[in-house]
mmCIF file of C-alpha atoms and ligand atoms in Angstrom:
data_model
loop_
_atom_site.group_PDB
_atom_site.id
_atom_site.type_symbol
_atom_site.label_atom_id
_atom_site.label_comp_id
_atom_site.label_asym_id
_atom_site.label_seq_id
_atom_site.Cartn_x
_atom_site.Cartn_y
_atom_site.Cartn_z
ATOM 1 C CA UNK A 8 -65.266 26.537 59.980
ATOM 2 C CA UNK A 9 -61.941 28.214 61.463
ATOM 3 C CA UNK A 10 -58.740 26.097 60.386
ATOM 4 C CA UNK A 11 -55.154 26.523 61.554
ATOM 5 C CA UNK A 12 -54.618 28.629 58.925
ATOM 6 C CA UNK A 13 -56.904 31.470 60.458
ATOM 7 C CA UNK A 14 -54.379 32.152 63.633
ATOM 8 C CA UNK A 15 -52.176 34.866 63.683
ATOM 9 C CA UNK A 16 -49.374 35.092 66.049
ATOM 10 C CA UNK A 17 -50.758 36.649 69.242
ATOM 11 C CA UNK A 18 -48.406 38.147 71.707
ATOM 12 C CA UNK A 19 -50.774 39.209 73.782
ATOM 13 C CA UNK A 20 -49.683 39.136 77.444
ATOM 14 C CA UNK A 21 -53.006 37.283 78.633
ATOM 15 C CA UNK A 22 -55.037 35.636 78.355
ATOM 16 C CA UNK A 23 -52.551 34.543 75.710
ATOM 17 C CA UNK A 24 -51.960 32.050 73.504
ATOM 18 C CA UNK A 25 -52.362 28.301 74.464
ATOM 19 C CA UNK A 26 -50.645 25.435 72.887
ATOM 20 C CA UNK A 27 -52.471 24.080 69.335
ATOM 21 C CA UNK A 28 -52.099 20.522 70.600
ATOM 22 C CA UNK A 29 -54.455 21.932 73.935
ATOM 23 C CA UNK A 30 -56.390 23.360 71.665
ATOM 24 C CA UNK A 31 -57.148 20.710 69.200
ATOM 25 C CA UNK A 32 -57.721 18.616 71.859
ATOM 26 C CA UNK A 33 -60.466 20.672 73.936
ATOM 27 C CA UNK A 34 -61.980 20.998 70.608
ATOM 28 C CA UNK A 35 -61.998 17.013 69.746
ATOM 29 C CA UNK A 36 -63.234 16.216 73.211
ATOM 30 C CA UNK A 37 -66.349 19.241 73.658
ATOM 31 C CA UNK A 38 -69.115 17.023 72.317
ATOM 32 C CA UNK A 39 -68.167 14.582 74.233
ATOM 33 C CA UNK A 40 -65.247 13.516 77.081
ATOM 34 C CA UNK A 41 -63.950 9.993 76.136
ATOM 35 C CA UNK A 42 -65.595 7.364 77.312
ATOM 36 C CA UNK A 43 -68.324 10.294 79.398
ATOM 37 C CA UNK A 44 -70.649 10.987 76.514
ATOM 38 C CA UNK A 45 -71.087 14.238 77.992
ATOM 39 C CA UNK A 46 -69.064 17.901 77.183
ATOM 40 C CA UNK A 47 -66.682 18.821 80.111
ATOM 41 C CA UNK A 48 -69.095 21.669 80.415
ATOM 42 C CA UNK A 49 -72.008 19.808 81.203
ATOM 43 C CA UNK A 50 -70.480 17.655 83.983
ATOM 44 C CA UNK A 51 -71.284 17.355 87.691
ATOM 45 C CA UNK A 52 -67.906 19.100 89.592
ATOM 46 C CA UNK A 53 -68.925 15.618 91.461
ATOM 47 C CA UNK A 54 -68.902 13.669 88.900
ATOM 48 C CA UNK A 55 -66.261 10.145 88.472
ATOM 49 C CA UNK A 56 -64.970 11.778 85.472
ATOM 50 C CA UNK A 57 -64.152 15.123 86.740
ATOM 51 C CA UNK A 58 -62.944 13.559 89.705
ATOM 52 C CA UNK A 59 -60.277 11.933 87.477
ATOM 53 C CA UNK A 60 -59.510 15.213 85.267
ATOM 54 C CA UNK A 61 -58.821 17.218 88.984
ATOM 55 C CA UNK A 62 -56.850 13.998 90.570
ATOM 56 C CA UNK A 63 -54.751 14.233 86.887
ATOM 57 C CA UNK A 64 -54.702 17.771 87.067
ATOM 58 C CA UNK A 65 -53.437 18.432 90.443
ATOM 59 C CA UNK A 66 -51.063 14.989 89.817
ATOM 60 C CA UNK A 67 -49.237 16.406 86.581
ATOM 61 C CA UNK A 68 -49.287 19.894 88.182
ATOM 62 C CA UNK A 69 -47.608 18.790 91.216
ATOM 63 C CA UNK A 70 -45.149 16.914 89.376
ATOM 64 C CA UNK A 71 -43.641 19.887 87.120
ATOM 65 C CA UNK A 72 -43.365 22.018 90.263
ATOM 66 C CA UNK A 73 -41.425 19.586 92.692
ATOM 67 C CA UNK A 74 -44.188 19.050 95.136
ATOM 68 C CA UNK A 75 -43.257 16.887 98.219
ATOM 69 C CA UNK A 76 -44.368 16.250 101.606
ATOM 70 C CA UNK A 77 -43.954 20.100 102.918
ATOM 71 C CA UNK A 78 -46.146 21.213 100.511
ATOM 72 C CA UNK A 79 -50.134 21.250 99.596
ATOM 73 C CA UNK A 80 -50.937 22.079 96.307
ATOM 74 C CA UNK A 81 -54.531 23.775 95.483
ATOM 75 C CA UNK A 82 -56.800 25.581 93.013
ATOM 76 C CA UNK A 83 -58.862 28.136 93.771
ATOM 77 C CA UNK A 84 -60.993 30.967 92.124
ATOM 78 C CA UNK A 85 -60.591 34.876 92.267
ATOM 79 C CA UNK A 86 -57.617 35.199 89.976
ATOM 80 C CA UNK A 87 -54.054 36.135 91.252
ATOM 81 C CA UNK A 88 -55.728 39.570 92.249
ATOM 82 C CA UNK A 89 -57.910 37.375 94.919
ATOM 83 C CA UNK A 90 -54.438 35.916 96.266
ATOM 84 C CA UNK A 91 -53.065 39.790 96.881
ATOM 85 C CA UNK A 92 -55.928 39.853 99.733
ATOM 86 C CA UNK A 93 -55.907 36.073 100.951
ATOM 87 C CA UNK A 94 -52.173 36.262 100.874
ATOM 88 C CA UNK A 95 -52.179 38.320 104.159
ATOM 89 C CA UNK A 96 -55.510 37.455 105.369
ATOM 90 C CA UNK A 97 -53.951 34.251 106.050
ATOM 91 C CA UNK A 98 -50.289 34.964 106.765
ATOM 92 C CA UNK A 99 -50.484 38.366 107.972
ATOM 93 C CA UNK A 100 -53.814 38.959 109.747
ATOM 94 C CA UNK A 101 -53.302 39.208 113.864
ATOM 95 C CA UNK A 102 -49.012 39.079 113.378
ATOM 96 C CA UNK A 103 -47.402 42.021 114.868
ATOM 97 C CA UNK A 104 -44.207 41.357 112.309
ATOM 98 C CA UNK A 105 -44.835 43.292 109.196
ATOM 99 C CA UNK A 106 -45.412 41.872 105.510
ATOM 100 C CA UNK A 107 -42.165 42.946 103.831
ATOM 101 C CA UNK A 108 -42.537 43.667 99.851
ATOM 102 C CA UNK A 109 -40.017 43.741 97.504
ATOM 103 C CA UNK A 110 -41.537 46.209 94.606
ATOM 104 C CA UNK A 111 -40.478 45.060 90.721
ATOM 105 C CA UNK A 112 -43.688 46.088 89.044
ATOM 106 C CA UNK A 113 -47.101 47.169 89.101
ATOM 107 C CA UNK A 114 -48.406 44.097 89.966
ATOM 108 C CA UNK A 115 -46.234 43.886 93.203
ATOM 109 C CA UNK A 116 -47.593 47.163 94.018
ATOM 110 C CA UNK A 117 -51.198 45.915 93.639
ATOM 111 C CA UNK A 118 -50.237 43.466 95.960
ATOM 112 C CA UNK A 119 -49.120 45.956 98.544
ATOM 113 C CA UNK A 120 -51.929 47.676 98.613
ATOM 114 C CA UNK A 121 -54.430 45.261 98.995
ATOM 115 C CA UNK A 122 -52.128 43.575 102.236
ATOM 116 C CA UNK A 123 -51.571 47.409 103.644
ATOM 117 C CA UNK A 124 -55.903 47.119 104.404
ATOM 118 C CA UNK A 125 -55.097 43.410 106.316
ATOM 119 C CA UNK A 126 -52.070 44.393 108.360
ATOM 120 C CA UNK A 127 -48.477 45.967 109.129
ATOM 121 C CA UNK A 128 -46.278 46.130 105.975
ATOM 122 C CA UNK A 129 -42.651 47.405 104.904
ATOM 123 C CA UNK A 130 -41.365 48.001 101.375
ATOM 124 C CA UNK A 131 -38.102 46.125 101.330
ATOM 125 C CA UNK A 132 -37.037 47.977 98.018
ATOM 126 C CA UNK A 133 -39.148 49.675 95.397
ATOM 127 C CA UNK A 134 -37.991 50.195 91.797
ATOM 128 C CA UNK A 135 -40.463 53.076 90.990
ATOM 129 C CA UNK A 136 -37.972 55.651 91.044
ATOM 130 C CA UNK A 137 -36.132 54.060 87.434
ATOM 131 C CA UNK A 138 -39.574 53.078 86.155
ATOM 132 C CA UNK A 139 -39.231 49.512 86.846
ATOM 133 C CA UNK A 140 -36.773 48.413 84.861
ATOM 134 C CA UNK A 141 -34.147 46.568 87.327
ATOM 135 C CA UNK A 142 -33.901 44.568 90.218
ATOM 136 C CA UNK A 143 -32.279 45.103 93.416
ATOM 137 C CA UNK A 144 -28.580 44.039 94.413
ATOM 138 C CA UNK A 145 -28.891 41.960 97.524
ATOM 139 C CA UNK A 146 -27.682 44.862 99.382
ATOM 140 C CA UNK A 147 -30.394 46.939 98.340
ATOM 141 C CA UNK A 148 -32.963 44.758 100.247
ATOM 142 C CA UNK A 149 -33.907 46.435 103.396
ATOM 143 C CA UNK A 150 -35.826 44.005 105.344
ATOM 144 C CA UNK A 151 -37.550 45.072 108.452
ATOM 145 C CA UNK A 152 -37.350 43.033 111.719
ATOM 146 C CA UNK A 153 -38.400 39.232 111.287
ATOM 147 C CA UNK A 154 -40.785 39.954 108.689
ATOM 148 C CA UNK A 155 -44.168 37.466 108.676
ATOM 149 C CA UNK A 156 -43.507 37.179 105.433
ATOM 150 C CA UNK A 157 -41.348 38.266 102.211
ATOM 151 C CA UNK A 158 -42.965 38.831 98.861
ATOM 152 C CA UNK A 159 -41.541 38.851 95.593
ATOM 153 C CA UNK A 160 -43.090 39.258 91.739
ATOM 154 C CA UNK A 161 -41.436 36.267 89.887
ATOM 155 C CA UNK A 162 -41.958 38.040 87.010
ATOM 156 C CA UNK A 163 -43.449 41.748 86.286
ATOM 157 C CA UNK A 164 -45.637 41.275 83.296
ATOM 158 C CA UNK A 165 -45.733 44.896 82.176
ATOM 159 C CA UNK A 166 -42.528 45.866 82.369
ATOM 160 C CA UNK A 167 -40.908 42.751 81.524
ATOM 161 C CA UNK A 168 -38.592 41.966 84.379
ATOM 162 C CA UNK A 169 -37.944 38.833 85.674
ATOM 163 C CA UNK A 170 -35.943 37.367 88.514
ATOM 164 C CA UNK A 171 -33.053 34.953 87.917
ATOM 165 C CA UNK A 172 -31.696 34.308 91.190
ATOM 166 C CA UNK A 173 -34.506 34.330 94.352
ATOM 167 C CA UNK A 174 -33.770 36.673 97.132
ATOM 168 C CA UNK A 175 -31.970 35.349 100.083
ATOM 169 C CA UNK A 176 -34.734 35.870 102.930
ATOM 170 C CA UNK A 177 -32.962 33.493 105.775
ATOM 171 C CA UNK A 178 -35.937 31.473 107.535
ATOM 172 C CA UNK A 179 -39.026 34.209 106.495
ATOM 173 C CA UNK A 180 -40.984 32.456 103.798
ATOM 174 C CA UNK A 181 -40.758 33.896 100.623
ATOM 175 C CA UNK A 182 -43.886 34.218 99.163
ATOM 176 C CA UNK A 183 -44.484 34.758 95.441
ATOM 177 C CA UNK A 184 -46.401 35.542 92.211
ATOM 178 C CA UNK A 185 -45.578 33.932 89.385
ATOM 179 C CA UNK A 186 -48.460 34.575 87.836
ATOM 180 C CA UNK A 187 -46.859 35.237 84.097
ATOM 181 C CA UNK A 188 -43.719 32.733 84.278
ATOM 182 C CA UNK A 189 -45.668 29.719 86.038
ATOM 183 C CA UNK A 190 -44.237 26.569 84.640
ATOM 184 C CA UNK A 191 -41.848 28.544 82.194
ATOM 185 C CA UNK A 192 -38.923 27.406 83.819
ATOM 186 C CA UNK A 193 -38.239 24.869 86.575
ATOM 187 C CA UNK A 194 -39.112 26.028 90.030
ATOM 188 C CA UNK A 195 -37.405 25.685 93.637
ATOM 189 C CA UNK A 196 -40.011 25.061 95.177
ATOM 190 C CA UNK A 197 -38.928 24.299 98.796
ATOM 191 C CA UNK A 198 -37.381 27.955 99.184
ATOM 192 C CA UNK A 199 -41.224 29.402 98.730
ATOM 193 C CA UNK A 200 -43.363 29.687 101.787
ATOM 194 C CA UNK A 201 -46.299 29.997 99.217
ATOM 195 C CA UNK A 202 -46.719 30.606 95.511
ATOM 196 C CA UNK A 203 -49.341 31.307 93.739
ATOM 197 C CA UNK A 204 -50.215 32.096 89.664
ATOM 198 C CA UNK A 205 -53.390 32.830 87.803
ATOM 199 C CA UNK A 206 -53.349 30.434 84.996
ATOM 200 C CA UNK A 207 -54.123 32.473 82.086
ATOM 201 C CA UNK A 208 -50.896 33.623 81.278
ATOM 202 C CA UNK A 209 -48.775 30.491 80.600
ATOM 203 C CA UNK A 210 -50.785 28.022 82.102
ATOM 204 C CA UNK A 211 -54.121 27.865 81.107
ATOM 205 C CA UNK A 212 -56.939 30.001 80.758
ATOM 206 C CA UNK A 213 -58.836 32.545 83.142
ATOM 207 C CA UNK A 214 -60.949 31.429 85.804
ATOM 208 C CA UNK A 215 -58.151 29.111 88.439
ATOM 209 C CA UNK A 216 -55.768 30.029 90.014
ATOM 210 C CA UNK A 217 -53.004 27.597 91.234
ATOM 211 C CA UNK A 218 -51.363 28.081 95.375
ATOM 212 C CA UNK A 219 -48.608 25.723 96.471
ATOM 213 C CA UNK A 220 -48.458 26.648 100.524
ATOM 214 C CA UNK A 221 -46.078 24.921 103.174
ATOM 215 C CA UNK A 222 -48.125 22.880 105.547
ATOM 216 C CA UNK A 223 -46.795 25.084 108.415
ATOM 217 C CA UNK A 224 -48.052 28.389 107.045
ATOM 218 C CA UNK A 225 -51.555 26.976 107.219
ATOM 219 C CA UNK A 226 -51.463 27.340 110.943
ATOM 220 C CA UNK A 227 -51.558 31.208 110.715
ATOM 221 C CA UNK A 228 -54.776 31.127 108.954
ATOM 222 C CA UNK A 229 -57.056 33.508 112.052
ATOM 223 C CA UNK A 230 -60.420 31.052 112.576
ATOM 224 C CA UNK A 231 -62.693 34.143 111.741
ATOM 225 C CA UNK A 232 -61.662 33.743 107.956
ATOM 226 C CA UNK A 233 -64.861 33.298 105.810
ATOM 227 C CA UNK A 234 -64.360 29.608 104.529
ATOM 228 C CA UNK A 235 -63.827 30.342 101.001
ATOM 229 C CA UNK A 236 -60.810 32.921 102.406
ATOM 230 C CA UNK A 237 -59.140 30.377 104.595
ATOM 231 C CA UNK A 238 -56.436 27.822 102.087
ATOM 232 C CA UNK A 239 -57.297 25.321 104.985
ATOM 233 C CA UNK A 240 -60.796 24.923 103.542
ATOM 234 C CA UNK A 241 -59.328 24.457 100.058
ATOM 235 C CA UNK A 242 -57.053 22.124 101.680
ATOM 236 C CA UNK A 243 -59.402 19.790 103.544
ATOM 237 C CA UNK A 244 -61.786 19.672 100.518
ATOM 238 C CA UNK A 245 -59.133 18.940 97.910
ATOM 239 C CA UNK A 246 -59.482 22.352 96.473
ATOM 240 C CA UNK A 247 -63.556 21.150 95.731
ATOM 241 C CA UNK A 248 -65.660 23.110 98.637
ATOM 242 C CA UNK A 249 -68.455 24.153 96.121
ATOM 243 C CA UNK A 250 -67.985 23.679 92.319
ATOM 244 C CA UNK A 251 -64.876 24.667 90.857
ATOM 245 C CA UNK A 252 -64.201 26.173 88.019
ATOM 246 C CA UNK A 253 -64.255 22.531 85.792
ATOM 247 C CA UNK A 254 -63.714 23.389 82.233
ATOM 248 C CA UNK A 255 -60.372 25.800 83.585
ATOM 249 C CA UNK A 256 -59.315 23.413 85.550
ATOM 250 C CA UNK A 257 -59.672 20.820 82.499
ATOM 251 C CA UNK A 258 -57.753 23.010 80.577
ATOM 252 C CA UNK A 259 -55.188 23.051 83.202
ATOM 253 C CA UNK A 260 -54.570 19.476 82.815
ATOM 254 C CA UNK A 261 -54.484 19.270 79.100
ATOM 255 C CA UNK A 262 -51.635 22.071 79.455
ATOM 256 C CA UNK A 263 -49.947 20.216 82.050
ATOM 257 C CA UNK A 264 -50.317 17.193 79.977
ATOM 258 C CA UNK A 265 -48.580 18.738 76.903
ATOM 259 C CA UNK A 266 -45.308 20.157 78.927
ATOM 260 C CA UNK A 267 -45.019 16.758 80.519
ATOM 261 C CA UNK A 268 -45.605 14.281 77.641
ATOM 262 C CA UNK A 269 -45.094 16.514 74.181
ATOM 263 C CA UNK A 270 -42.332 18.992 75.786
ATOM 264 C CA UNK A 271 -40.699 17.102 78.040
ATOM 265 C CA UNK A 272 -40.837 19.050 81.038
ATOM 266 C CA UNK A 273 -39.903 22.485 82.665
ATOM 267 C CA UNK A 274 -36.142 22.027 82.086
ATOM 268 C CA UNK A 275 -37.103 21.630 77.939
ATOM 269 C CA UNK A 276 -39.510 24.488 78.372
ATOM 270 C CA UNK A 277 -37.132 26.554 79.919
ATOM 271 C CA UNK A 278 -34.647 26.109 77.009
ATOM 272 C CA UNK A 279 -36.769 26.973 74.569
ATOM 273 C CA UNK A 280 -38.227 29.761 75.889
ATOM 274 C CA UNK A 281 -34.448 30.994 76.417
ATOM 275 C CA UNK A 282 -33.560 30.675 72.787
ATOM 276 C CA UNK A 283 -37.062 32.420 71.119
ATOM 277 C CA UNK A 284 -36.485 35.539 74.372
ATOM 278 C CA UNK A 285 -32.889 35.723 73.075
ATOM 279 C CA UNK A 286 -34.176 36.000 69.263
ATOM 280 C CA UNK A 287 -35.776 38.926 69.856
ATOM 281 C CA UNK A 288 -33.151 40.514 72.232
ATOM 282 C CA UNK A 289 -30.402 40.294 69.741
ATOM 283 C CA UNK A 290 -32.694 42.413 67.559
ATOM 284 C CA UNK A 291 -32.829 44.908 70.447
ATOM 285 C CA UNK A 292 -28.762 44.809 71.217
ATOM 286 C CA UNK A 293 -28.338 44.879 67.637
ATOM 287 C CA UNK A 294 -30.360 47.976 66.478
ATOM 288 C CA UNK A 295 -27.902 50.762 68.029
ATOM 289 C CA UNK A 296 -30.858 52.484 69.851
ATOM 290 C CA UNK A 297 -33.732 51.815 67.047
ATOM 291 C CA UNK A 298 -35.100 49.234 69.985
ATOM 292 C CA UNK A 299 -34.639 50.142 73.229
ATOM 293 C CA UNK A 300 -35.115 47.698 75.869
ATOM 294 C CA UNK A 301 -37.102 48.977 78.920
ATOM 295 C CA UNK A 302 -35.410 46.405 81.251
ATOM 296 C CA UNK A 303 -32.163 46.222 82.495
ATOM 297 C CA UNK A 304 -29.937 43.357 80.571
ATOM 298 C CA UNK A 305 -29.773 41.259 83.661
ATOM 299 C CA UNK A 306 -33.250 41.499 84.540
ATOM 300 C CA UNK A 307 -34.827 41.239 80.994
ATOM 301 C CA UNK A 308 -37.682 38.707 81.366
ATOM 302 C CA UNK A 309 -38.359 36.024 79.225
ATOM 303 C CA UNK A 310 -41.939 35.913 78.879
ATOM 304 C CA UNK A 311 -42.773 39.532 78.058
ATOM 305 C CA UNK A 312 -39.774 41.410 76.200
ATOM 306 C CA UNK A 313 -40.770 44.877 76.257
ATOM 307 C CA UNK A 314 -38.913 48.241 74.515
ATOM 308 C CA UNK A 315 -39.348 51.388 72.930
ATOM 309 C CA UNK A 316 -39.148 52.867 68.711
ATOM 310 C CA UNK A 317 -37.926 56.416 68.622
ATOM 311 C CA UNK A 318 -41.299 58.083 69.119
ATOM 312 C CA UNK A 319 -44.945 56.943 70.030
ATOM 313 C CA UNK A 320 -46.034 57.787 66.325
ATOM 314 C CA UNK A 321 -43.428 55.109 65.231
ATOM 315 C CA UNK A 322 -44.849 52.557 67.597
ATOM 316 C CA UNK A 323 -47.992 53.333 66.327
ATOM 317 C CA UNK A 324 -47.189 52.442 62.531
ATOM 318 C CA UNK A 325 -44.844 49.446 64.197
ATOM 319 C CA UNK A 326 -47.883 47.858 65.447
ATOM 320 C CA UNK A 327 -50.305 49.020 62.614
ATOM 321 C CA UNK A 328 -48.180 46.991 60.591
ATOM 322 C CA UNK A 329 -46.724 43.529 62.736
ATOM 323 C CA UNK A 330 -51.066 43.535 62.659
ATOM 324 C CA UNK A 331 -50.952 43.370 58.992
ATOM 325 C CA UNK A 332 -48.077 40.439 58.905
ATOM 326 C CA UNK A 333 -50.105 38.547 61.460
ATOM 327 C CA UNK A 334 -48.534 39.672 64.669
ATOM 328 C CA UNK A 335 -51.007 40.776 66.849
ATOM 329 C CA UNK A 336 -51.402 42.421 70.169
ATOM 330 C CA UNK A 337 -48.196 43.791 71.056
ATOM 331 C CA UNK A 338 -49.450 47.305 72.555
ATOM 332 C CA UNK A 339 -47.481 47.588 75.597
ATOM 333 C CA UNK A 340 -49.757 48.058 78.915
ATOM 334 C CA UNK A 341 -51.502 51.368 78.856
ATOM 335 C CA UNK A 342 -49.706 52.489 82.415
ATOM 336 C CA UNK A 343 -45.835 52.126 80.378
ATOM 337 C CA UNK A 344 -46.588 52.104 76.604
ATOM 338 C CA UNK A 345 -44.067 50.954 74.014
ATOM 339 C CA UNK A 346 -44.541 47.968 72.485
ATOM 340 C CA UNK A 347 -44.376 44.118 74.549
ATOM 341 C CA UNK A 348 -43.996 40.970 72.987
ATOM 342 C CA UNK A 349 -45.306 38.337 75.271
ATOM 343 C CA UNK A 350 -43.362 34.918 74.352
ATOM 344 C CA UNK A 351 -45.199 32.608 76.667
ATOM 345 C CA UNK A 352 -44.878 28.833 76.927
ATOM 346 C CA UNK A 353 -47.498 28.304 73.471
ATOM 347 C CA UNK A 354 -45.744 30.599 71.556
ATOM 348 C CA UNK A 355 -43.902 28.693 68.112
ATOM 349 C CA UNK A 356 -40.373 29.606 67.406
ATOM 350 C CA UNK A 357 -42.087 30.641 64.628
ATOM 351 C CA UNK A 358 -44.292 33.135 65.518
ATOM 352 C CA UNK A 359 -40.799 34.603 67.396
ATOM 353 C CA UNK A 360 -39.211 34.216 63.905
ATOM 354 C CA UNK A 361 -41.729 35.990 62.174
ATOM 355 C CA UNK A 362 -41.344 39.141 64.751
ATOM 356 C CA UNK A 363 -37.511 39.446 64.583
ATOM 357 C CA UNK A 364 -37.709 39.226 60.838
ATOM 358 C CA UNK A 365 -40.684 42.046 61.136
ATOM 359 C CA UNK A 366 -38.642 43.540 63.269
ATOM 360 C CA UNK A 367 -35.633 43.711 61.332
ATOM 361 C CA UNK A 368 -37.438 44.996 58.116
ATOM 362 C CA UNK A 369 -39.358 47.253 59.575
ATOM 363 C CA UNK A 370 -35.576 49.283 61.239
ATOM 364 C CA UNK A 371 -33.673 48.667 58.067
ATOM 365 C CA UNK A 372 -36.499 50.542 55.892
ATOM 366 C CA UNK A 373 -36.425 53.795 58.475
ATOM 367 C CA UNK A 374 -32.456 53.978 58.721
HETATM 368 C C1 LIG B 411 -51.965 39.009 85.186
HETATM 369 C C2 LIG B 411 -51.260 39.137 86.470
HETATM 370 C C3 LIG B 411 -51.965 39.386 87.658
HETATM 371 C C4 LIG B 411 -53.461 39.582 87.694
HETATM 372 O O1 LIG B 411 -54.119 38.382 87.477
HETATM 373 P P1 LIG B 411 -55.720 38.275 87.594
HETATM 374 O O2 LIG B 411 -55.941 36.807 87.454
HETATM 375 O O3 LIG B 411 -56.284 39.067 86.474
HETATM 376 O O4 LIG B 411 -56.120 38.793 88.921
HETATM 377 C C5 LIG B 411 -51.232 39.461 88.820
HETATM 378 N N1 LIG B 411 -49.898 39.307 88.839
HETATM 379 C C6 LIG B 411 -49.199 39.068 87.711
HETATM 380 C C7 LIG B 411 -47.712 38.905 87.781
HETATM 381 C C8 LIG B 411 -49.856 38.974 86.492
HETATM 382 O O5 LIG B 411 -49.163 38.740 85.367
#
C-alpha cells in the first residue's frame, strides 16, 4: 500500500497537489461517510448526507470569500473553460456595449475568443507584444464606451503573472478568473461583478467549478439560454438542477474545511504562500542571470513562479534532475517553455525548501 513516504513534491500547475490532511481524510472516509455507511461515491446527489456536505460546502466556501447579501454563490460543471462562453452568454448576449478584456495571459485570450462568437468585444490592453510578462499601468487601460462588462485574469497560470492591485473599472463590473489563485489570498469580493475558478488548481480537484455573481447581473441572463447555460437556473436550484458533480464538490469542502479550521483562513494562507513564492524568487534575484524570471518583479505571481536556465538543453538536465530529487513536474507550458514551479495552497514549505536548495546546487555546480 502507498504511504506518505511515496510522494514527491509535485509542482505541477494542475490538477496539482492537494493538502495531505484532504487527502488522508477522503481516504479514511471512501468506504464509508461517517455515520452514512455508504462511499461519497455511491450516494444519491439527493441524498440527507450530501445535502449536508453541499450546505457545508457552499457555507465554508462562502465564508473565506466574503459573501454577503449582493452576492449568490454557485457550483457548476464545464470547468473555467465553460465560464469563458457562459460568461457572455449571460452578461453580454443582446447588449449593444461591448465586453472589454484586459489581456495578461493565454488564458485571458481563451476567454476572448470564446465571448468574440456571443457578442461585441474590445481589448482594453493586451500584453502579447512583451510575451506576457507585465501588467498594465492604469493609464494603459483603454476602455471602450460603458463597457457591459470588464474582464480580468486574476492570475495567468502559464506565465506566472498575477495582479496585486484590481483595476479601477468605475461602476462596470469587473468580472474575473481566478481560476489558479482562488482562495490563495483574501478576496474583495464586492468590487467583482462575477468571479469564477475551476477548482483544480488550488481548490480542489477537476470536475466544479465555483461562480460568485451579483444578484443584479442575473437580470441580463436573455430567456432563450438553455437551462444549464443560464446562472439563474443554478441559482434557483441551489447549484443542484441534475446531479452535480458530488465527490468534487466533497472534496471542495474538505479543502475549505482545512484553510478554515487547520490554516486559519485566507489572510494565514496568504502569508504563507508569500514567504515559500519569495524563497524561490530570492534564488532568481540572486543568481545574476543563471534564473531569469519571465515576469516582471511587480507582477511576479505567487502561485506559479516561472523563469528561464541559459539554454533549453540546460532546462532539460534541470528538470531531468529536480525529477531525480523528488521534484516533479516543473516543465513550463508547452506554448512558453522554461521551467514553472507551481506553489499552490498544498504545497509544504518544504517541498519549496527542497527546490531552492535544488536550485541553488544545481547553479553553483555550472558556474
Ligand atoms: C486552468 C485554467 C483554466 C482552464 O480551466 P479548465 O477547468 O481546464 O477549463 C482557465 N483559466 C485559468 C486562469 C486557469 O488556470
Amino acid at each position: 500500500m502507498a504511504t506518505v513516504a511515496d510522494r514527491v513534491f509535485n509542482f505541477s500547475a494542475g490538477p496539482a497537489v492537494l493538502p495531505l490532511a484532504v487527502l488522508e481524510r477522503a481516504r479514511d472516509e471512501l468506504l464509508s461517510l461517517p455515520g452514512v455507511g455508504m462511499s461519497v461515491l455511491e450516494i444519491s446527489h439527493r441524498s440527507k448526507a450530501f445535502d449536508e456536505i453541499l450546505e457545508r460546502t457552499l457555507a465554508d466556501l462562502g465564508s473565506l470569500i466574503g459573501l454577503g447579501d449582493d452576492h449568490e454563490l454557485v457550483l457548476l460543471q464545464g470547468g473555467a473553460s465553460l465560464q469563458f462562453a457562459m460568461v457572455p452568454l449571460n452578461l453580454l448576449a443582446g447588449q449593444s456595449a461591448a465586453a472589454n478584456y484586459i489581456l495578461t495571459g493565454t488564458w485571458g485570450k481563451s476567454g476572448l475568443k470564446e465571448a468574440m462568437r456571443i457578442g461585441p468585444t474590445h481589448i482594453a490592453w493586451d500584453g502579447e507584444q512583451t510575451g506576457y510578462d507585465r501588467l498594465p499601468a492604469p493609464t494603459d487601460i483603454g476602455l471602450s464606451e460603458n463597457p457591459s462588462f470588464v474582464h480580468i485574469t486574476s492570475n495567468e497560470t502559464i506565465q506566472g503573472v498575477q495582479w496585486q492591485q484590481l483595476p479601477e473599472v468605475g461602476d462596470t463590473p469587473l468580472v474575473c478568473d481566478c481560476s489558479s489563485d482562488f482562495l490563495s489570498r483574501p478576496i474583495e469580493l464586492n468590487r467583482f461583478g462575477l468571479l469564477y475558478a475551476c477548482a483544480q488548481k488550488n481548490a480542489g480537484i477537476a470536475g466544479v467549478t465555483a461562480v460568485a455573481i451579483r444578484k443584479d447581473l442575473l437580470e441580463r441572463s436573455p430567456d432563450s439560454l438553455p437551462a444549464m447555460l443560464d446562472y439563474r437556473t443554478f441559482v434557483s436550484k441551489g447549484s443542484r438542477p441534475n446531479t452535480p458533480p458530488v465527490f468534487a464538490i466533497y472534496v471542495l469542502g474538505l479543502v475549505c474545511d482545512w484553510l478554515l479550521r487547520e490554516v486559519g483562513g485566507l489572510e494565514q494562507m496568504a502569508a504563507q504562500n508569500a514567504a515559500k513564492a519569495a524563497l524561490l524568487y530570492d534564488v532568481l534575484d540572486a543568481s545574476e542571470g543563471f534564473y531569469r524570471g519571465h515576469a516582471a518583479a511587480d507582477c511576479r505571481s505567487q502561485m506559479n513562479v516561472t523563469f528561464r536556465l541559459p539554454s533549453p538543453e540546460l532546462e532539460q538536465v534541470f528538470l531531468e534532475e529536480a525529477s531525480r530529487h523528488g521534484l516533479s513536474d516543473l516543465k513550463g507550458h508547452r506554448s512558453v517553455g522554461g521551467i514553472r514551479a507551481s506553489v499552490y495552497n498544498a504545497m509544504p514549505e518544504a517541498g519549496v525548501l527542497a527546490l531552492r536548495d535544488f536550485m541553488n546546487d544545481f547553479r553553483n555546480a555550472r558556474s
